[in-house]
Coordinates of C-alpha atoms in Angstrom, one line a residue:
Chain A
M1 CA -12.9 -20.9 21.9
S2 CA -12.5 -21.8 25.1
I3 CA -9.3 -20.5 27.1
G4 CA -9.0 -22.0 30.7
V5 CA -5.7 -23.0 32.4
R6 CA -5.5 -26.7 32.3
A7 CA -2.9 -29.1 32.9
S8 CA -0.7 -26.3 35.1
S9 CA 1.7 -29.3 35.7
L10 CA 3.6 -28.7 32.2
P11 CA 6.0 -26.1 31.8
L12 CA 4.4 -22.7 30.1
W13 CA 5.4 -23.3 27.1
R14 CA 4.2 -27.2 27.0
Q15 CA 0.7 -25.4 27.7
P16 CA -2.1 -26.6 25.1
W17 CA -3.4 -22.9 25.0
M18 CA 0.4 -21.3 24.6
I19 CA 0.8 -23.5 21.8
N20 CA -2.4 -22.9 20.4
S21 CA -1.5 -18.9 20.7
L22 CA 1.9 -19.5 19.0
V23 CA 0.3 -21.1 16.1
T24 CA -2.3 -18.7 15.4
V25 CA 0.1 -15.9 16.0
A26 CA 2.3 -17.8 13.2
S27 CA -0.2 -18.1 10.8
V28 CA -1.2 -14.7 11.0
L29 CA 2.6 -13.8 10.5
V30 CA 2.5 -15.8 7.4
C31 CA -0.5 -14.2 6.0
M32 CA 1.1 -11.0 6.5
L33 CA 4.4 -11.8 4.9
L34 CA 2.3 -13.4 2.1
L35 CA 0.7 -9.6 1.2
P36 CA 3.4 -7.9 -0.5
S37 CA 4.6 -10.6 -2.1
R38 CA 3.7 -11.3 -5.8
I39 CA 4.3 -14.8 -6.8
P40 CA 3.8 -15.8 -9.9
G41 CA 0.3 -17.9 -10.5
M42 CA -1.3 -15.9 -7.3
E43 CA -2.0 -12.6 -9.4
L44 CA -5.0 -11.5 -11.4
L45 CA -4.6 -8.5 -12.9
G46 CA -2.0 -7.0 -10.4
V47 CA -4.2 -8.1 -7.8
A48 CA -3.4 -10.6 -5.2
P49 CA -5.3 -12.8 -2.9
H50 CA -6.6 -10.8 0.5
W51 CA -5.0 -13.1 2.6
L52 CA -5.7 -11.4 6.0
L53 CA -9.6 -11.5 4.8
I54 CA -9.4 -15.4 4.7
W55 CA -7.7 -15.6 7.8
V56 CA -10.7 -13.8 9.6
V57 CA -13.6 -15.5 7.6
A58 CA -11.1 -18.9 8.4
W59 CA -11.5 -17.6 12.0
S60 CA -15.0 -16.6 12.5
I61 CA -16.5 -19.4 10.7
K62 CA -17.0 -21.5 13.7
R63 CA -17.2 -18.6 16.7
T64 CA -18.9 -15.8 17.9
Q65 CA -19.6 -12.2 16.4
W66 CA -17.3 -10.7 19.4
E67 CA -14.4 -13.0 18.7
A68 CA -15.0 -12.2 15.1
A69 CA -15.0 -8.3 15.4
L70 CA -11.7 -9.0 18.2
A71 CA -10.1 -10.8 14.9
G72 CA -11.3 -8.3 12.3
L73 CA -10.0 -5.2 14.7
V74 CA -5.8 -6.6 15.1
L75 CA -6.0 -7.6 11.6
G76 CA -7.2 -4.6 10.3
L77 CA -4.7 -2.5 12.4
L78 CA -2.1 -5.0 11.2
Q79 CA -2.8 -4.0 7.5
D80 CA -3.0 -0.4 8.5
A81 CA 0.7 -0.8 9.6
M82 CA 1.5 -2.2 5.9
T83 CA -0.1 0.1 4.0
A84 CA -1.9 3.6 5.4
P85 CA -4.0 4.6 8.2
T86 CA -6.5 6.2 6.5
P87 CA -8.9 4.6 4.7
T88 CA -9.1 2.0 7.8
H89 CA -9.0 -1.8 7.0
T90 CA -10.5 -2.1 10.7
L91 CA -13.6 -1.6 9.7
S92 CA -14.0 -3.7 6.3
L93 CA -12.1 -6.7 7.8
I94 CA -14.2 -6.2 10.9
V95 CA -17.7 -6.3 9.1
A96 CA -16.2 -9.0 7.3
G97 CA -15.7 -11.3 10.6
V98 CA -19.2 -10.4 12.2
L99 CA -21.0 -11.0 8.9
T100 CA -19.2 -14.6 8.5
A101 CA -20.2 -15.4 12.3
R102 CA -23.8 -14.1 11.8
L103 CA -24.4 -16.1 8.9
Q104 CA -27.0 -19.4 10.0
K105 CA -24.3 -21.9 8.4
Q106 CA -26.0 -24.3 9.8
R107 CA -28.8 -24.0 7.7
Y108 CA -27.9 -22.9 4.1
L109 CA -24.3 -24.2 4.3
Q110 CA -22.1 -27.2 5.4
E111 CA -18.8 -26.6 6.1
D112 CA -16.8 -27.7 3.2
I113 CA -14.5 -26.3 1.2
V114 CA -16.8 -25.3 -1.4
S115 CA -18.9 -23.3 1.4
V116 CA -16.1 -21.9 2.5
A117 CA -14.8 -20.2 -1.1
L118 CA -18.2 -19.2 -1.4
I119 CA -18.0 -17.0 1.9
V120 CA -14.9 -15.4 0.9
F121 CA -15.6 -14.8 -2.1
A122 CA -18.8 -12.8 -1.2
M123 CA -16.5 -11.3 2.1
A124 CA -13.8 -9.8 -0.1
V125 CA -16.2 -8.3 -2.3
I126 CA -17.8 -6.5 0.9
A127 CA -15.0 -6.0 2.3
E128 CA -13.6 -3.9 -0.7
T129 CA -17.0 -2.1 -0.9
V130 CA -16.4 -1.0 2.7
L131 CA -12.9 0.4 1.8
A132 CA -14.6 1.9 -1.1
L133 CA -17.2 3.7 0.7
Q134 CA -14.9 5.0 2.6
I135 CA -12.9 6.5 -0.2
S136 CA -16.3 8.0 -1.6
F137 CA -17.4 9.4 1.7
D138 CA -13.7 11.0 1.7
Q139 CA -13.9 12.6 -1.7
L140 CA -17.5 13.6 -0.8
L141 CA -16.7 15.6 2.4
S142 CA -13.2 16.6 2.7
A143 CA -12.9 19.8 0.5
N144 CA -9.4 18.8 -0.9
S145 CA -9.5 15.2 -1.0
L146 CA -6.8 13.4 -3.1
Y147 CA -9.1 10.7 -4.5
P148 CA -10.5 10.8 -8.2
P149 CA -14.4 11.4 -9.0
L150 CA -16.9 8.8 -7.6
G151 CA -17.1 7.2 -11.3
R152 CA -13.6 6.2 -11.0
I153 CA -13.3 5.2 -7.5
W154 CA -16.5 2.6 -8.2
M155 CA -14.8 1.1 -11.9
Y156 CA -11.6 0.5 -9.6
H157 CA -14.0 -0.9 -7.0
Q158 CA -15.6 -3.7 -9.5
R159 CA -12.2 -4.6 -10.8
V160 CA -10.3 -4.7 -7.5
A161 CA -13.5 -6.4 -6.2
L162 CA -13.8 -9.3 -8.6
S163 CA -10.7 -10.2 -9.1
S164 CA -9.9 -9.8 -5.8
A165 CA -12.6 -12.1 -4.4
I166 CA -12.1 -14.8 -7.4
L167 CA -8.3 -15.1 -6.4
S168 CA -9.1 -15.1 -2.3
S169 CA -12.0 -17.8 -3.1
L170 CA -9.7 -19.8 -5.1
W171 CA -6.9 -19.7 -2.0
A172 CA -9.3 -20.1 0.5
P173 CA -8.9 -23.9 1.2
A174 CA -5.2 -23.6 1.2
L175 CA -5.2 -21.5 4.6
Y176 CA -8.8 -22.9 5.6
Y177 CA -8.4 -26.5 5.7
P178 CA -4.6 -26.7 8.1
L179 CA -6.2 -23.9 10.2
N180 CA -9.6 -25.3 10.5
R181 CA -8.0 -28.7 11.4
W182 CA -5.7 -27.5 13.9
W183 CA -8.3 -25.4 16.1
D184 CA -10.4 -28.8 15.7
R185 CA -8.1 -30.3 17.0
Y186 CA -7.1 -27.9 19.9
A187 CA -10.4 -28.3 20.9
A188 CA -11.1 -31.7 20.9
E189 CA -7.8 -32.3 23.1
P190 CA -9.1 -32.9 27.1
Chain B
M1 CA -16.5 -7.0 44.2
F2 CA -17.0 -10.7 44.4
A3 CA -18.3 -11.0 40.8
L4 CA -16.0 -8.9 39.4
R5 CA -13.1 -11.2 41.1
R6 CA -14.8 -14.1 40.0
W7 CA -14.9 -13.0 36.4
W8 CA -11.6 -12.0 36.6
T9 CA -9.6 -15.8 38.0
R10 CA -12.0 -17.0 34.8
H11 CA -11.5 -14.4 32.0
A12 CA -8.1 -13.2 33.3
L13 CA -6.0 -15.2 30.5
K14 CA -8.8 -14.4 27.7
A15 CA -8.4 -10.5 28.5
G16 CA -4.7 -10.5 29.0
M17 CA -4.5 -12.3 25.5
V18 CA -7.2 -9.8 23.8
T19 CA -5.1 -7.1 25.4
L20 CA -1.9 -8.2 24.1
A21 CA -3.4 -8.9 20.7
I22 CA -4.7 -5.4 20.4
S23 CA -1.9 -3.8 22.0
S24 CA 1.0 -5.4 19.9
A25 CA -0.8 -4.8 16.5
W26 CA -1.3 -0.7 17.5
L27 CA 2.3 -0.6 18.5
M28 CA 3.2 -2.2 15.0
R29 CA 1.0 0.3 13.5
A30 CA 2.4 3.5 15.3
D31 CA 5.6 1.8 13.9
E32 CA 4.1 1.6 10.2
G33 CA 4.7 -1.7 9.8
A34 CA 8.8 -1.9 10.1
V35 CA 8.9 -5.2 12.0
I36 CA 7.0 -7.0 9.4
Y37 CA 8.9 -5.6 6.4
E38 CA 12.1 -6.3 8.3
T39 CA 11.0 -9.9 8.6
Y40 CA 9.7 -10.1 5.2
H41 CA 13.1 -8.8 3.8
W42 CA 15.1 -11.4 5.6
L43 CA 12.9 -14.1 4.7
T44 CA 13.0 -13.1 0.8
R45 CA 16.7 -12.6 0.7
P46 CA 17.5 -15.4 -0.9
L47 CA 15.1 -14.7 -3.6
Q48 CA 15.5 -10.9 -4.4
P49 CA 16.5 -10.8 -8.1
G50 CA 20.8 -9.8 -8.9
M51 CA 20.6 -7.4 -11.9
S52 CA 20.3 -10.5 -14.3
R53 CA 17.6 -9.2 -16.3
E54 CA 18.5 -5.9 -17.4
Q55 CA 18.4 -6.4 -20.8
Q56 CA 14.5 -6.6 -20.4
F57 CA 14.7 -2.8 -19.5
E58 CA 17.0 -1.6 -22.1
N59 CA 14.1 -0.5 -24.3
S60 CA 12.5 1.5 -21.3
Y61 CA 16.3 3.0 -21.2
I62 CA 16.3 4.1 -24.7
L63 CA 13.2 5.8 -24.1
E64 CA 14.4 7.4 -21.2
L65 CA 17.8 9.0 -22.9
Q66 CA 15.3 10.3 -25.5
Q67 CA 13.2 12.1 -23.7
R68 CA 16.2 13.4 -21.8
I69 CA 17.7 14.5 -25.2
V70 CA 14.5 15.6 -25.7
E71 CA 14.6 18.0 -22.6
L72 CA 18.1 19.0 -22.8
E73 CA 17.4 20.7 -26.2
N74 CA 14.6 22.3 -25.4
Q75 CA 16.7 23.5 -22.0
N76 CA 19.0 24.9 -24.2
R77 CA 17.0 26.9 -25.8
S78 CA 15.8 28.7 -23.2
L79 CA 19.2 29.0 -21.9
Q80 CA 20.3 31.4 -24.4
T81 CA 17.8 33.5 -23.5
L82 CA 18.0 33.1 -19.8
N83 CA 20.5 34.2 -17.2
D84 CA 19.4 32.8 -13.9
Y85 CA 18.7 29.3 -15.2
E86 CA 18.9 26.8 -11.8
A87 CA 20.7 23.3 -12.5
A88 CA 18.5 20.0 -11.9
T89 CA 19.1 19.1 -8.5
L90 CA 18.9 15.1 -9.0
L91 CA 21.8 13.7 -6.4
D92 CA 23.0 10.5 -6.6
G93 CA 21.5 7.5 -5.2
V94 CA 21.6 4.3 -4.0
R95 CA 20.8 1.1 -6.1
A96 CA 18.0 -0.8 -4.5
T97 CA 15.7 -4.2 -6.0
V98 CA 12.1 -4.5 -5.8
I99 CA 10.8 -7.1 -3.2
G100 CA 7.5 -6.6 -2.4
R101 CA 4.4 -4.7 -3.7
G102 CA 1.4 -3.0 -2.0
A103 CA 0.2 -5.1 0.9
D104 CA -3.4 -3.9 -0.3
H105 CA -5.3 -3.2 -3.8
W106 CA -6.1 0.4 -3.5
W107 CA -2.6 1.6 -3.2
Q108 CA 0.5 1.6 -5.6
H109 CA 3.3 0.8 -3.1
V110 CA 6.2 -1.3 -3.8
I111 CA 9.1 -2.3 -1.3
L112 CA 12.3 -1.6 -1.9
N113 CA 15.6 -4.1 0.1
R114 CA 17.0 -0.2 1.1
G115 CA 16.0 1.4 4.6
S116 CA 17.5 3.9 7.3
R117 CA 20.7 2.0 7.3
D118 CA 21.3 3.3 3.8
N119 CA 20.5 6.6 5.2
V120 CA 17.2 6.7 3.3
A121 CA 14.4 8.9 4.4
A122 CA 10.8 9.9 3.5
G123 CA 10.6 12.1 0.9
H124 CA 13.6 10.7 -0.9
V125 CA 12.9 10.6 -5.0
V126 CA 12.5 7.1 -6.8
T127 CA 13.5 6.7 -10.3
G128 CA 14.2 3.5 -12.4
P129 CA 14.5 2.7 -15.9
G130 CA 12.3 4.6 -17.5
G131 CA 12.4 8.1 -15.4
L132 CA 10.4 8.7 -12.3
I133 CA 8.9 6.2 -10.3
G134 CA 7.6 7.6 -6.9
R135 CA 8.7 9.0 -3.4
V136 CA 9.3 7.1 -0.4
V137 CA 6.7 7.4 2.2
A138 CA 8.2 5.3 4.9
V139 CA 11.0 3.3 6.0
S140 CA 12.3 0.6 8.2
P141 CA 16.4 -0.1 8.8
S142 CA 16.5 -2.3 5.5
T143 CA 13.3 -1.4 3.9
S144 CA 11.9 1.9 2.0
R145 CA 8.1 1.5 1.6
V146 CA 7.8 4.1 -2.0
L147 CA 4.2 5.6 -3.1
L148 CA 4.2 5.0 -7.1
I149 CA 3.1 8.3 -9.0
S150 CA 0.3 5.8 -10.5
D151 CA -1.1 6.1 -7.2
P152 CA -4.4 7.8 -6.9
T153 CA -3.7 10.5 -4.1
S154 CA -0.1 11.0 -5.8
R155 CA 0.5 14.2 -7.3
V156 CA 3.5 15.5 -9.4
G157 CA 3.4 18.9 -10.4
A158 CA 4.9 18.5 -14.2
K159 CA 5.5 20.9 -17.5
V160 CA 5.4 19.9 -21.4
S161 CA 8.8 19.8 -22.6
R162 CA 8.4 21.3 -25.6
S163 CA 5.7 24.1 -24.6
R164 CA 6.2 24.6 -20.9
A165 CA 3.0 24.2 -20.4
M166 CA 2.5 23.7 -16.7
G167 CA 0.2 21.4 -14.9
V168 CA -0.4 18.6 -12.3
V169 CA -0.1 14.9 -13.0
R170 CA -2.8 12.4 -11.1
G171 CA -2.1 8.7 -10.6
Q172 CA -4.9 6.3 -12.1
S173 CA -4.1 3.0 -10.7
N174 CA -2.4 1.6 -13.9
N175 CA 0.1 2.4 -16.3
R176 CA -1.7 5.9 -17.6
V177 CA -1.8 8.4 -15.7
V178 CA -3.9 12.0 -16.1
M179 CA -2.2 15.4 -16.5
E180 CA -4.7 18.3 -15.3
F181 CA -3.0 21.5 -17.6
F182 CA -3.4 25.0 -15.4
E183 CA -4.1 26.5 -18.6
K184 CA -7.7 26.5 -20.9
L185 CA -5.5 26.5 -24.1
P186 CA -2.3 24.4 -23.5
D187 CA 0.2 24.0 -26.3
V188 CA 0.5 20.7 -26.6
K189 CA 0.2 17.7 -28.5
A190 CA 0.1 13.5 -28.6
G191 CA 4.0 12.6 -28.5
D192 CA 4.9 15.9 -26.1
V193 CA 7.3 14.4 -23.7
I194 CA 6.1 15.4 -19.8
V195 CA 8.7 16.2 -17.3
T196 CA 8.5 17.1 -13.6
S197 CA 8.3 20.8 -13.2
S198 CA 10.2 23.4 -11.2
Y199 CA 6.9 24.3 -9.2
S200 CA 7.2 20.7 -8.0
R201 CA 8.0 20.8 -4.4
L202 CA 7.9 17.1 -3.3
F203 CA 10.1 16.3 -7.0
P204 CA 13.4 18.1 -8.2
Q205 CA 12.4 18.9 -11.8
D206 CA 13.7 17.5 -15.4
I207 CA 12.6 14.2 -14.1
P208 CA 10.9 12.4 -17.4
I209 CA 7.5 11.1 -16.7
G210 CA 6.2 9.7 -19.9
R211 CA 4.5 10.8 -23.2
I212 CA 1.0 12.3 -24.1
E213 CA -1.3 9.8 -25.8
S214 CA -4.1 11.8 -26.4
I215 CA -5.9 15.0 -25.4
D216 CA -9.2 16.2 -24.1
L217 CA -9.5 20.0 -24.2
T218 CA -12.9 20.1 -23.9
K219 CA -12.6 18.4 -20.2
S220 CA -14.2 20.8 -17.5
P221 CA -12.6 22.4 -15.1
A222 CA -9.2 22.0 -16.7
P223 CA -8.3 20.4 -19.7
E224 CA -6.5 16.8 -19.5
A225 CA -4.0 14.9 -21.0
V226 CA -3.7 11.1 -20.8
I227 CA 0.1 10.0 -20.5
Q228 CA 2.0 6.9 -21.0
L229 CA 4.3 6.6 -18.0
S230 CA 7.5 5.5 -20.0
S231 CA 8.7 3.3 -16.3
P232 CA 7.1 -0.3 -16.7
L233 CA 5.9 -0.2 -12.9
S234 CA 4.3 -2.9 -13.3
I235 CA 7.2 -5.0 -14.0
L236 CA 9.9 -3.2 -12.1
E237 CA 12.7 -4.9 -10.7
W238 CA 15.0 -2.4 -9.5
A239 CA 15.1 1.5 -9.0
I240 CA 17.4 4.2 -7.9
I241 CA 16.8 6.0 -4.2
H242 CA 17.9 9.8 -4.7
P243 CA 17.9 11.9 -1.3
F244 CA 15.6 14.8 -1.9
E245 CA 14.9 17.2 0.7
P246 CA 10.9 17.9 0.0
Q247 CA 9.9 21.5 0.8
E248 CA 6.8 20.3 2.8
T249 CA 6.9 23.3 5.1
V250 CA 5.9 26.1 1.9
D251 CA 2.5 25.5 2.6
L252 CA 2.5 26.2 6.8
P253 CA 0.7 29.0 7.8
V254 CA 3.7 31.8 8.7
L255 CA 3.2 34.6 11.1
P256 CA 3.3 37.8 10.3
G257 CA 6.7 39.6 11.7
A258 CA 8.3 35.7 11.9
T259 CA 8.6 35.6 7.8
P260 CA 12.2 35.9 6.6
E261 CA 12.9 37.6 3.0
N262 CA 11.5 35.8 0.3
G263 CA 8.9 33.7 2.1
V264 CA 12.2 31.0 2.6
I265 CA 11.5 29.3 6.0
P266 CA 14.6 28.2 7.4
E267 CA 13.8 24.9 9.4
S268 CA 12.9 23.6 5.4
G269 CA 16.8 22.3 5.3
D270 CA 18.8 23.5 2.5
G271 CA 16.9 21.3 -0.3
V272 CA 14.9 24.6 -0.3
R273 CA 14.7 26.2 -4.1
P274 CA 12.6 29.0 -5.1

């Protein structure tokens, strides 16, 4: 993404980079407001789509790994704000973003909706695994850990990872398509 | 120096935006997401259900009342032999509607539409149709976040109402919780009612939790029982928030000489019970 000060004759709120940032921030806000809601049809075994993960994947697909890591950090902090600071979500979202950015997409995958859904599926599993690993380390290392024994953590991880991956990949196009269209249009503008 | 200035003229905007994004995310985290939940509250306001579906909870209500009766009968029996009996301290609370669920799959949270504006504070106890639901962990002006007792990190001191066998109830992320007993051979059987115990520091005593479904006495290190929660946590639509002062300060190390009588720490408020 190239942000440069262009078309400086326009007022601040009409400048393309300003509009682009506003749209980007608004899309993150929409994702965060969707997180606590359980709209009928968006729920499987009590698990909802991981909207922030879909956003990170949509952001990272055409960007460098540093931009992806940054998005993962910011959105992870935001999700920590909405749940609890430990175990942190920054790690799982950064891993998901960097892996997406590093994927050799031009060689293996096209940028169509099906491959985006596939990437989201894999990243959802990876993100939940990173969280489960953090919980397992906490359970192993700290003496008075509140978490259940390892067997139960990983049993729960299976359930959560699978339903989160299925739901997130199904809903991924709903977020990826408009966001990608917008970013493409913004990048194409002179 | 020149290279630095050239870098700055080229990347000032980018660097500024990166700093802005990270710092605002950090601020929101320090704020425990209050801004987000306030926005969520105002946006979902037209969708928040009224009290129209109460008949759905009638069954849970009856169950709760039955369990309360069992508990009262047992209390009565022990009262005849006990003089220094202490009344349950569950105060009347405010009614709140469930407007959201946990923003993550690993925590069992619900979001209620009452917050610090209605004098709700962290530590307050939440009950609903069927008995105990959880405790408030964070508040914003008009929402509060409740950690459900089904959360794996939640611990509730509990007892078997019939035999007074004590234990700790742990969440399992579903509608069943596990109770670990303190004794090796507790006097329990399937169908027994479980209520919060007077040893619980975070919850007042004698709130119904559920019924024992199965018992595993051979479990090591402590015998365990699976408990079916009596409140339908997955379809919960409203709850009642009761003011309660948790005794979290009990664990703090107390300096010798500074200990007041009977170990009561004066700062822990007026909700302190022995």
